[in-house]
Coordinates of N, CA and C in Angstrom, one line a residue:
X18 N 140.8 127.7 123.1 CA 139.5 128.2 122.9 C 139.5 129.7 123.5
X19 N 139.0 130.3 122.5 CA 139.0 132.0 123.2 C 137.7 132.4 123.5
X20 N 136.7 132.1 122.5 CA 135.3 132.6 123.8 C 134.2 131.7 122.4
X21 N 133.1 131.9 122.8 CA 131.5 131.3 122.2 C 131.7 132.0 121.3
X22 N 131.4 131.7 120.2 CA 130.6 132.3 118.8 C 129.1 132.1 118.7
X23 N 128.7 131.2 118.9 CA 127.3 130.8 118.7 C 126.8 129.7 119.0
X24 N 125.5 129.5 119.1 CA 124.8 127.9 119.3 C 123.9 127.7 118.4
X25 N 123.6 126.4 118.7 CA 122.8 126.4 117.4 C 122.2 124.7 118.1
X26 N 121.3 124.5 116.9 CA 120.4 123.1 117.8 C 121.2 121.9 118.3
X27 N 122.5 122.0 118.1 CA 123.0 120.4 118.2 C 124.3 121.0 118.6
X28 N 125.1 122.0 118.7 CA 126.4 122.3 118.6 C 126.6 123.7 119.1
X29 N 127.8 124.1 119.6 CA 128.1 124.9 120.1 C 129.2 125.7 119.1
X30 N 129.4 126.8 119.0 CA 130.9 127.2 118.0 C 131.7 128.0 118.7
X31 N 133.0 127.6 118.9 CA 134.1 128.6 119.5 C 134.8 129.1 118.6
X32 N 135.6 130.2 118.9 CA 136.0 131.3 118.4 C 138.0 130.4 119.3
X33 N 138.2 129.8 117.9 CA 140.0 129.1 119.2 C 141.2 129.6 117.8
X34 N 141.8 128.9 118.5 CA 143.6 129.5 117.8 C 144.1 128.0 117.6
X35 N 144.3 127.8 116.2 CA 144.8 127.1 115.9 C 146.6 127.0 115.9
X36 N 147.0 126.3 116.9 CA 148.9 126.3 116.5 C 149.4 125.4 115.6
X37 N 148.8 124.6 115.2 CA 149.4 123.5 114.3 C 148.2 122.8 113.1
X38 N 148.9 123.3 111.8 CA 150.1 123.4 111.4 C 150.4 124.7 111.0
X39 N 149.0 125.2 110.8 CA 149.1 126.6 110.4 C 148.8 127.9 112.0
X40 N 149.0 128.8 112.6 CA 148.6 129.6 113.0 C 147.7 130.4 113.0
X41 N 146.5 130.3 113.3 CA 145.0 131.5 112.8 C 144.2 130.8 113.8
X42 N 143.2 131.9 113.5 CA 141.9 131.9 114.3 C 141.1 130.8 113.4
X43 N 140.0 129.9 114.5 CA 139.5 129.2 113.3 C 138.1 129.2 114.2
X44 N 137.1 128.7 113.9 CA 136.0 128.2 114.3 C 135.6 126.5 114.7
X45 N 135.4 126.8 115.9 CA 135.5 125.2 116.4 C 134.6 124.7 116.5
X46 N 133.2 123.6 116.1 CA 131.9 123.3 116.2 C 132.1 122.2 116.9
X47 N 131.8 122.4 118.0 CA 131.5 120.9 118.8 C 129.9 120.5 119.2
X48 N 129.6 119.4 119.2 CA 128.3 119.1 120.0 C 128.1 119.3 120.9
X49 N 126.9 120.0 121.4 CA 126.9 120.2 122.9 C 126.5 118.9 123.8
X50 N 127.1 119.0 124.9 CA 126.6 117.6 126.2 C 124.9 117.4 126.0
X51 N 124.7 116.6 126.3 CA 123.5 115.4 125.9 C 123.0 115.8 124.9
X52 N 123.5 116.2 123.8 CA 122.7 116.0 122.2 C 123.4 115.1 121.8
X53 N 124.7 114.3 122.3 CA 125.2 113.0 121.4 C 124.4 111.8 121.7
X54 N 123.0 112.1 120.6 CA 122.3 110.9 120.3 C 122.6 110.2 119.2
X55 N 122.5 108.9 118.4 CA 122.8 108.5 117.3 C 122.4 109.6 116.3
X56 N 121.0 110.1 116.7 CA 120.7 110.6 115.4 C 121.0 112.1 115.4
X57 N 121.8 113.0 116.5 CA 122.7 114.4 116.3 C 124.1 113.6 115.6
X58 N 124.6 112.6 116.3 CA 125.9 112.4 116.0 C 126.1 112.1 114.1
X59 N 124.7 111.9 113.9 CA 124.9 111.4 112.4 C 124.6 112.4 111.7
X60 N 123.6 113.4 111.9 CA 124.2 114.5 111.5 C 125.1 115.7 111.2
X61 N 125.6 115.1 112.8 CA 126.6 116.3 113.2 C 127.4 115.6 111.4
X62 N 127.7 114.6 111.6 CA 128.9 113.6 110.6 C 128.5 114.0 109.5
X63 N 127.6 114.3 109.0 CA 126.9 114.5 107.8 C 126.9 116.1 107.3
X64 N 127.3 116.5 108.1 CA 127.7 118.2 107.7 C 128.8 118.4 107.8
X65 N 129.7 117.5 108.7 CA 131.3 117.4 108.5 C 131.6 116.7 106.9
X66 N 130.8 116.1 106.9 CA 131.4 115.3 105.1 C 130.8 116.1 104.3
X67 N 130.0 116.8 104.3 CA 129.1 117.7 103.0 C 130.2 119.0 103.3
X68 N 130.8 119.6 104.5 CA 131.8 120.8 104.2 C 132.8 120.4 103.7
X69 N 133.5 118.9 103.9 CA 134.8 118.6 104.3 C 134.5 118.2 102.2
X70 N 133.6 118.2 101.7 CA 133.7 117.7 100.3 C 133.8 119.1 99.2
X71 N 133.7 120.3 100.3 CA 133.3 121.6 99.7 C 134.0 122.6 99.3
X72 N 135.0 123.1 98.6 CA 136.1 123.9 98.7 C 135.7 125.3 97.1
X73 N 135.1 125.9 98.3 CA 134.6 127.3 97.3 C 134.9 129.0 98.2
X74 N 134.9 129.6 97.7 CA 135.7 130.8 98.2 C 134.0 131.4 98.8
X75 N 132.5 130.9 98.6 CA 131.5 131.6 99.6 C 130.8 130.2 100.4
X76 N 132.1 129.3 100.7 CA 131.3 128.4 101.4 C 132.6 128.0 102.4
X77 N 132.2 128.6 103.6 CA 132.9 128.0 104.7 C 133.8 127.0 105.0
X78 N 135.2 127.4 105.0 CA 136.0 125.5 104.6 C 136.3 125.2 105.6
X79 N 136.2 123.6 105.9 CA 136.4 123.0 106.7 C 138.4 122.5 107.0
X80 N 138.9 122.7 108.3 CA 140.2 122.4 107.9 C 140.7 120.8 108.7
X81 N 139.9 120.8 109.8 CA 140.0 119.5 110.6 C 138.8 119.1 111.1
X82 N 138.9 117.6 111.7 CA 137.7 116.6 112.5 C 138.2 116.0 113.5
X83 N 137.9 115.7 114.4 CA 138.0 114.8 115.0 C 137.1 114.3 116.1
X84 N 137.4 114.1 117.0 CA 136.8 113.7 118.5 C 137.2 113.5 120.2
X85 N 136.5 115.2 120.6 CA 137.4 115.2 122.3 C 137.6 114.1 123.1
X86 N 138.0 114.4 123.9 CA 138.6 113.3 125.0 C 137.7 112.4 125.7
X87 N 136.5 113.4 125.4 CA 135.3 113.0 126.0 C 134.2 111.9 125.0
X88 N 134.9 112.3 123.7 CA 133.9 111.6 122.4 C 133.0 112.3 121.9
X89 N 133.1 113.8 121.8 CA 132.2 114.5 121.0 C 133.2 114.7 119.6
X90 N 132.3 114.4 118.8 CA 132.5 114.9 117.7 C 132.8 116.5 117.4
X91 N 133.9 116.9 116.4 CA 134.3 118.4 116.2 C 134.4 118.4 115.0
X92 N 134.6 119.5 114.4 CA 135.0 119.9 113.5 C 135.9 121.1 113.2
X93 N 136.6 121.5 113.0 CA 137.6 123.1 112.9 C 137.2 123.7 111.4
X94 N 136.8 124.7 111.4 CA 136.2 125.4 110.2 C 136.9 127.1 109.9
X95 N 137.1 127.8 109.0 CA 137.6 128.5 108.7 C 136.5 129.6 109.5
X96 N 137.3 130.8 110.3 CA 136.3 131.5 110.8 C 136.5 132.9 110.2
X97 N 134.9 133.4 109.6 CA 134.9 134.1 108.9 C 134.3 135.0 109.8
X98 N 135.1 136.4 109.6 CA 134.9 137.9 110.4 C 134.1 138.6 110.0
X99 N 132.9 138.8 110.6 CA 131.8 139.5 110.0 C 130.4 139.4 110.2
X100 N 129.4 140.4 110.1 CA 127.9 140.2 110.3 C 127.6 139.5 109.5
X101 N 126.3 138.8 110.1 CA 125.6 137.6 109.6 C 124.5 138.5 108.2
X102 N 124.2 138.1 107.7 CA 123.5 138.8 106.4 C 122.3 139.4 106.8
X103 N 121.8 139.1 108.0 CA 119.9 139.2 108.7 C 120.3 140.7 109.3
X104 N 121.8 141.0 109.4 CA 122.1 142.4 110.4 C 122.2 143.4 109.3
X105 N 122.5 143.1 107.7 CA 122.6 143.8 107.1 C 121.2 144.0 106.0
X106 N 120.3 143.0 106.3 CA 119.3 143.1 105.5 C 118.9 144.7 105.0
X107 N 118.3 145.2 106.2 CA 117.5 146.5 106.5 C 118.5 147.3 106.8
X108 N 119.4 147.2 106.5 CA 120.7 148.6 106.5 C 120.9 149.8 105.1
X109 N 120.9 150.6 105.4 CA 121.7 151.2 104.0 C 122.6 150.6 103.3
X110 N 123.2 150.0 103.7 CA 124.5 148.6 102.9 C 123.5 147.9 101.8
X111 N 122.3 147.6 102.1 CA 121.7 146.9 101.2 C 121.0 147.9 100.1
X112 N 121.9 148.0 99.2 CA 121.2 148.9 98.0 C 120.9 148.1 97.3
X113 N 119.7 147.9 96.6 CA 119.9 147.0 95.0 C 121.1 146.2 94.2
X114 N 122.0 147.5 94.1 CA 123.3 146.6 93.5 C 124.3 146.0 94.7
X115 N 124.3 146.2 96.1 CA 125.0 145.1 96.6 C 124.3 144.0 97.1
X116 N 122.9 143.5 96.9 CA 121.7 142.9 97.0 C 122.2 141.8 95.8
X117 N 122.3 142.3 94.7 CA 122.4 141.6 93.3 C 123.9 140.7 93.8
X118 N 124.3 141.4 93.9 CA 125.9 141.4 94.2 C 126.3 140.2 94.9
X119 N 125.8 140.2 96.3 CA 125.6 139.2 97.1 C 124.9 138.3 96.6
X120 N 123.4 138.6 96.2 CA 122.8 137.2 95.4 C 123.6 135.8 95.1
X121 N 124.7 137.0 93.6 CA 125.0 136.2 93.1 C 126.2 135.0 93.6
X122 N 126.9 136.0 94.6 CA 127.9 135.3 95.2 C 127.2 133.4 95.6
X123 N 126.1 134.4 96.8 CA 125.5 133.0 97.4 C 125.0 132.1 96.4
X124 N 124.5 132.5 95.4 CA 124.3 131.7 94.2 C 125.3 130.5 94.0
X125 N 126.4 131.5 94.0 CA 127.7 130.6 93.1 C 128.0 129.6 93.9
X126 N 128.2 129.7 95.3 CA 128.0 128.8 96.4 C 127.6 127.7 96.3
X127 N 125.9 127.9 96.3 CA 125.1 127.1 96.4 C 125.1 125.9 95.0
X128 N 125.5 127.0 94.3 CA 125.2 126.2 92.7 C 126.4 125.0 93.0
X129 N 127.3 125.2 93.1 CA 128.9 124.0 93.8 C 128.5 123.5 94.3
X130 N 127.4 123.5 95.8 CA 127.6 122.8 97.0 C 126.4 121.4 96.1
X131 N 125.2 122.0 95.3 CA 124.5 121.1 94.6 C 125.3 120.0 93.2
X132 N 126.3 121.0 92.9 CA 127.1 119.9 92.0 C 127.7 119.1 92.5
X133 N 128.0 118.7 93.7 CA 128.6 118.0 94.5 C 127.6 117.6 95.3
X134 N 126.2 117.5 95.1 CA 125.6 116.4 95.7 C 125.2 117.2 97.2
X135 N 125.1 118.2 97.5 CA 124.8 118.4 98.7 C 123.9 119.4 98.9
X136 N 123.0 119.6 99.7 CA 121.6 120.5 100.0 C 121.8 120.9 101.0
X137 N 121.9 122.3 101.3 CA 122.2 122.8 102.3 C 120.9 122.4 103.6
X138 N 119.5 122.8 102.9 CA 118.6 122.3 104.0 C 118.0 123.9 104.9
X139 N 119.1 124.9 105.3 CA 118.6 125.2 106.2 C 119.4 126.8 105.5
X140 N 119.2 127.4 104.2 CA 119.9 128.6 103.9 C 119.1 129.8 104.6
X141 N 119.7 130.6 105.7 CA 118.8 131.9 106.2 C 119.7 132.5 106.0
X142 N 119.0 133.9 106.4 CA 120.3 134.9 106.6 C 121.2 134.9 107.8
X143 N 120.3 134.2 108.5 CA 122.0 134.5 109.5 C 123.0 133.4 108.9
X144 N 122.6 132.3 108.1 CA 124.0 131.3 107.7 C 125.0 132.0 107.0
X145 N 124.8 133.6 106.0 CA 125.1 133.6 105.5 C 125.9 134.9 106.4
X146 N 127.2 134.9 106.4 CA 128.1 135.7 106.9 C 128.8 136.9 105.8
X147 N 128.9 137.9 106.0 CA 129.9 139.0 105.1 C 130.9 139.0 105.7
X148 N 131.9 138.5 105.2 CA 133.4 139.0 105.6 C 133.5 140.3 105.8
X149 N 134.4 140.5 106.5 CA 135.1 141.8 106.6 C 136.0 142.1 105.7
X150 N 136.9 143.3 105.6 CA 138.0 143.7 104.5 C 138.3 144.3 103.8
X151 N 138.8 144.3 102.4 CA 138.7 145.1 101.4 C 137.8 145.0 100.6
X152 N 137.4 143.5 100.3 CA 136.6 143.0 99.4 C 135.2 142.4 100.1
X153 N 134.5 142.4 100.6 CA 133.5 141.7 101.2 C 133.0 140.6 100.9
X154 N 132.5 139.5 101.4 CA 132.5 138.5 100.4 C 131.2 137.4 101.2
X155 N 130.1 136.9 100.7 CA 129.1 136.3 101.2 C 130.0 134.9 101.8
X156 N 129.9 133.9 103.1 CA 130.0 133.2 102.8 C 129.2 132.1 103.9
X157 N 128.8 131.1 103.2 CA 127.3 130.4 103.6 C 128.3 129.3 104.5
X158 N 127.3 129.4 105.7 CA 127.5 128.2 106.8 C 126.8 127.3 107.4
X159 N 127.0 126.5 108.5 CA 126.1 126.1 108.9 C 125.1 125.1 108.2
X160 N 125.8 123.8 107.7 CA 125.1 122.7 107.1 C 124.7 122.0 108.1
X161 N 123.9 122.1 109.3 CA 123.7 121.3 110.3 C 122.5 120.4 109.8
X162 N 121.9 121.1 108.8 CA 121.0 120.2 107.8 C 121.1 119.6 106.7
X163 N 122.0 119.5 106.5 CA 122.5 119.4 105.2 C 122.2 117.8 104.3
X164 N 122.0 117.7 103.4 CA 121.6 116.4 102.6 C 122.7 116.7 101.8
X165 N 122.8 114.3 101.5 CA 123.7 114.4 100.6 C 123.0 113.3 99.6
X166 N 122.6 114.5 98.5 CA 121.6 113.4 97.3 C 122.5 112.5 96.7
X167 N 123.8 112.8 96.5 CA 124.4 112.0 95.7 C 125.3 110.6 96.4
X168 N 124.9 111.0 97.9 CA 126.0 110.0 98.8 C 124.8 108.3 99.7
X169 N 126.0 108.2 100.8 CA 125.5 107.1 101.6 C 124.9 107.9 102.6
X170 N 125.2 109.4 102.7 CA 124.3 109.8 104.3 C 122.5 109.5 104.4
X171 N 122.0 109.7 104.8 CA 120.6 109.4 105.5 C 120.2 110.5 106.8
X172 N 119.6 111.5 106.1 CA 119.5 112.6 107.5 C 118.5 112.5 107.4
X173 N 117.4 112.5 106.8 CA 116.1 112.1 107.0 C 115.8 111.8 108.2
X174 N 114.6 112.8 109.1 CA 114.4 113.0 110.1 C 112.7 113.3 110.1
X175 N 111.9 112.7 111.1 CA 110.5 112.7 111.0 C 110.0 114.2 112.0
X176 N 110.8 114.7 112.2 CA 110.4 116.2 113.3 C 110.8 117.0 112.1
X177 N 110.0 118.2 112.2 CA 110.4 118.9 111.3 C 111.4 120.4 111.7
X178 N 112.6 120.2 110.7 CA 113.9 120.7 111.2 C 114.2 122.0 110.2
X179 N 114.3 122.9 110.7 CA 114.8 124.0 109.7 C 114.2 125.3 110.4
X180 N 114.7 126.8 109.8 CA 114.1 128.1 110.3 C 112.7 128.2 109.7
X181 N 111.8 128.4 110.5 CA 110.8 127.7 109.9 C 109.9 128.9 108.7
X182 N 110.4 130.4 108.7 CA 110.3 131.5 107.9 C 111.0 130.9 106.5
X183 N 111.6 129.9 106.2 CA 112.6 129.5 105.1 C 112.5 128.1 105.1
X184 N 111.4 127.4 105.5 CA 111.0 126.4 105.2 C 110.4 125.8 104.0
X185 N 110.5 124.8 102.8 CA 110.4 125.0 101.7 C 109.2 123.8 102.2
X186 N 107.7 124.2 101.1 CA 107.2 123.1 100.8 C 107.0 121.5 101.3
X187 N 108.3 121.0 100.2 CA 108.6 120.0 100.2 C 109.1 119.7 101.6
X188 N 109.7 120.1 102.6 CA 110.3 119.5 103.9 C 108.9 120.1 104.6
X189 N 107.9 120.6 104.5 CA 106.8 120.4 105.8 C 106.2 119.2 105.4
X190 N 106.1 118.7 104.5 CA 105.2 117.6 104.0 C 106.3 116.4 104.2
X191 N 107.8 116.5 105.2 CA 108.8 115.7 105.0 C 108.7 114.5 103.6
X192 N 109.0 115.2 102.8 CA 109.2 114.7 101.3 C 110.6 115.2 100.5
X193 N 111.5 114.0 99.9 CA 113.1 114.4 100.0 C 113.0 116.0 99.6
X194 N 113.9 116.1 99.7 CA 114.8 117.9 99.4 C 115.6 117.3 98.1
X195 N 115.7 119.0 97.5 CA 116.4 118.8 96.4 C 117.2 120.5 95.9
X196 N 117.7 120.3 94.9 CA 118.7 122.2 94.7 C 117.2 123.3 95.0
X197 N 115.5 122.7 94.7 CA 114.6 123.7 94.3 C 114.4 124.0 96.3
X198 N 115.1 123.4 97.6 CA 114.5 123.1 98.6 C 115.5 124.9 98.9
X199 N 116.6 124.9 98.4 CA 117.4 125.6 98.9 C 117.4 127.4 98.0
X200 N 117.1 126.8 96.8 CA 116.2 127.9 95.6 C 115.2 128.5 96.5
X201 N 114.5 128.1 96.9 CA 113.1 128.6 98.1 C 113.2 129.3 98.8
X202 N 114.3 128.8 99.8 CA 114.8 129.6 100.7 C 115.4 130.7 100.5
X203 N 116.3 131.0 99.3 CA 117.5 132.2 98.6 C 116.1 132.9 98.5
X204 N 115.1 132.3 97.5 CA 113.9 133.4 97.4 C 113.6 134.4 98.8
X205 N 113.2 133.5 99.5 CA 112.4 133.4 101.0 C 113.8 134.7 101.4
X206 N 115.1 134.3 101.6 CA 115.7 135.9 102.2 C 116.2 136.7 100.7
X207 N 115.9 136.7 99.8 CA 115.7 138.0 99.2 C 114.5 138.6 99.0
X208 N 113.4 137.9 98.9 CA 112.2 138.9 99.4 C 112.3 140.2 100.3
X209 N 113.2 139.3 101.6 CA 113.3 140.0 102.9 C 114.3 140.8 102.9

């Protein structure tokens, strides 16, 4: 582990070095101490199987899972180098056509993650990261909410969970989610 990347309501993310089997930097999501309640643990699980089902070039791939010594659940995720989208909103970077640009990427994303049965739940702009490079490239993270319409998961939760600026409708009234819950939200940060 080389240092924190971020927190977030259930989980912690490190910035570690993977030696086996491949060499690289990766991003490491563990649960933080006393949030392994059944119902973090089942979601934590439920964003591990909604990435681990996902393999798209603007959606964060998952490479391993497991569980510390201690019994927290993990995950190892491809760690992507770069500002979160909310830093570049109001920058000169955001002209019209790299606006469109980006859209569409996250689009393409999102449109996969729904063919495959899964709702992100919680799309802001900070989930959504720009690589660094030659090529820049949107890529959406952070399924800590994630639904899976087409599976056995059950996240359904009676508190209401999500950035609450990108809160769709349907989830204040906790009424299921669907591709229109995540459609809302894309609106909700391109307005912004």
């Amino acid at each position: 582990i080389l240092r924190v990347l971020g927190e977030g309501g259930m989980g912690l993310v490190y910035l570690a070095w993977q030696k086996h089997p491949i060499e690289r930097q990766v991003a490491l999501k563990v649960i933080k101490a006393g949030m392994d309640t059944k119902q973090v643990i089942a979601r934590f699980e439920a964003e591990r199987q909604a990435l681990a089902m996902l393999d798209h070039p603007n959606i964060a791939h998952v490479y391993d899972a497991g569980t510390t010594v201690t019994g927290h659940p993990y995950f190892v995720m491809e760690y992507v180098r770069g500002p979160a989208l909310i830093a570049l909103a109001d920058s000169e970077v955001a002209s019209l056509p790299w606006i469109c640009a980006t859209g569409v990427q996250i689009c393409r994303g999102m449109a996969y993650a729904h063919q495959h049965g899964v709702i992100h739940g919680d799309l802001t702009l900070k989930n959504v990261i720009i690589s660094e490079g030659d090529e820049s490239q949107a890529k959406i993270l952070d399924f800590g909410l994630a639904r899976l319409v087409h599976g056995e998961a059950d996240t359904t939760d009676e508190n209401l969970m999500g950035t609450p600026f990108y809160i769709a409708p349907e989830q204040i009234r906790h009424e299921p989610v669907d591709e229109r819950t995540d459609l809302y939200a894309f609106g909700v940060g391109l307005y912004r």
